[in-house]
Amino acid sequence: MKKEEILENTAKEYFNSAEDEFNKQRHNSAVVLYFKSLVAIIDLYIIQNTKNTPSSHTERFRIVQDKFPEIYNVLDKDFPFYQNSYIQMMTKELAEAIIK
């Protein structure tokens, strides 16, 4: 299976799992999974446009900031939700914010 197919499949799986967790009111898990879905989609976009796959959040941020600033704005907006999900309880409203 090619990287592109794997990224597409994992993005769908993460998103569907996030929806399940959200519906069970497990908002921290939902936020993490929504963000992972977003990252998989961004990685797919990066590989389609550069033929490279980032190996870390730092590299991903650098690539999208340099080459795809419109995507960087989305990633930069949502990354704090992902980070905060480890140290605070996410509310339904915060989980919904990452979906938008």
Coordinates of N, CA and C in Angstrom, one line a residue, residues 47-89:
I47 N 2.7 15.4 0.7 CA 3.3 14.4 -0.2 C 2.9 14.5 -1.7
Q48 N 1.6 14.9 -1.9 CA 1.1 15.0 -3.2 C 1.8 16.2 -3.9
N49 N 2.2 17.2 -3.1 CA 2.7 18.4 -3.7 C 4.2 18.6 -3.7
T50 N 4.9 17.8 -2.8 CA 6.3 17.9 -2.7 C 7.0 16.6 -2.8
K51 N 6.3 15.5 -2.8 CA 6.8 14.1 -2.8 C 7.6 13.7 -1.5
N52 N 7.5 14.5 -0.5 CA 8.1 14.3 0.8 C 7.1 14.1 1.9
T53 N 7.4 13.4 2.9 CA 6.5 13.2 4.1 C 7.3 13.7 5.3
P54 N 6.7 14.7 6.0 CA 7.3 15.2 7.3 C 7.4 14.1 8.3
S55 N 8.5 14.1 9.1 CA 8.7 13.1 10.1 C 8.4 13.5 11.5
S56 N 8.1 14.8 11.6 CA 7.8 15.4 13.0 C 6.8 16.5 12.8
H57 N 6.2 16.9 14.0 CA 5.4 18.1 14.0 C 6.2 19.4 13.6
T58 N 7.5 19.4 14.0 CA 8.3 20.6 13.7 C 8.5 20.7 12.2
E59 N 8.9 19.6 11.6 CA 9.1 19.6 10.2 C 7.8 19.9 9.4
R60 N 6.7 19.4 9.8 CA 5.4 19.6 9.2 C 5.1 21.1 9.3
F61 N 5.3 21.7 10.5 CA 5.0 23.1 10.6 C 5.9 24.0 9.7
R62 N 7.2 23.6 9.6 CA 8.1 24.3 8.8 C 7.7 24.2 7.3
I63 N 7.3 23.0 6.8 CA 7.0 22.9 5.4 C 5.7 23.7 5.1
V64 N 4.7 23.5 5.9 CA 3.4 24.2 5.6 C 3.6 25.7 5.7
Q65 N 4.4 26.2 6.7 CA 4.6 27.6 6.8 C 5.3 28.2 5.6
D66 N 6.3 27.5 5.1 CA 7.1 27.9 4.0 C 6.3 27.8 2.6
K67 N 5.7 26.7 2.4 CA 5.1 26.3 1.1 C 3.6 26.5 1.0
F68 N 2.9 26.3 2.1 CA 1.4 26.3 2.1 C 0.9 27.2 3.3
P69 N 1.1 28.5 3.2 CA 0.7 29.3 4.4 C -0.8 29.3 4.8
E70 N -1.7 29.0 3.8 CA -3.1 28.9 4.1 C -3.4 27.7 5.0
I71 N -2.6 26.6 4.7 CA -2.8 25.4 5.6 C -2.1 25.6 6.9
Y72 N -1.0 26.4 6.9 CA -0.3 26.7 8.2 C -1.3 27.3 9.2
N73 N -2.1 28.3 8.7 CA -3.0 29.0 9.6 C -4.0 28.0 10.2
V74 N -4.5 27.0 9.5 CA -5.4 26.0 10.1 C -4.6 25.2 11.1
L75 N -3.5 24.7 10.8 CA -2.7 23.8 11.6 C -2.3 24.6 12.9
D76 N -1.8 25.8 12.8 CA -1.4 26.6 13.9 C -2.6 26.9 14.8
K77 N -3.8 27.1 14.3 CA -5.0 27.4 15.1 C -5.4 26.2 15.9
D78 N -5.3 25.0 15.3 CA -5.7 23.8 16.0 C -4.7 23.1 16.9
F79 N -3.4 23.3 16.7 CA -2.4 22.6 17.4 C -2.5 22.9 19.0
P80 N -2.8 24.1 19.4 CA -3.0 24.2 20.9 C -4.1 23.4 21.5
F81 N -5.1 23.1 20.8 CA -6.2 22.3 21.3 C -5.6 20.9 21.6
Y82 N -4.9 20.4 20.6 CA -4.2 19.1 20.7 C -3.3 19.0 21.9
Q83 N -2.4 20.0 22.0 CA -1.5 20.1 23.1 C -2.2 20.1 24.4
N84 N -3.2 21.0 24.5 CA -3.9 21.1 25.8 C -4.7 19.9 26.2
S85 N -5.0 19.1 25.2 CA -5.8 17.9 25.6 C -5.1 16.9 26.5
Y86 N -3.8 17.1 26.6 CA -3.0 16.3 27.5 C -3.0 16.8 29.0
I87 N -3.3 18.1 29.1 CA -3.2 18.7 30.5 C -4.5 19.3 31.0
Q88 N -5.6 19.3 30.2 CA -6.8 19.8 30.7 C -8.0 19.1 30.1
M89 N -9.1 19.1 30.7 CA -10.3 18.4 30.2 C -10.9 19.3 29.1

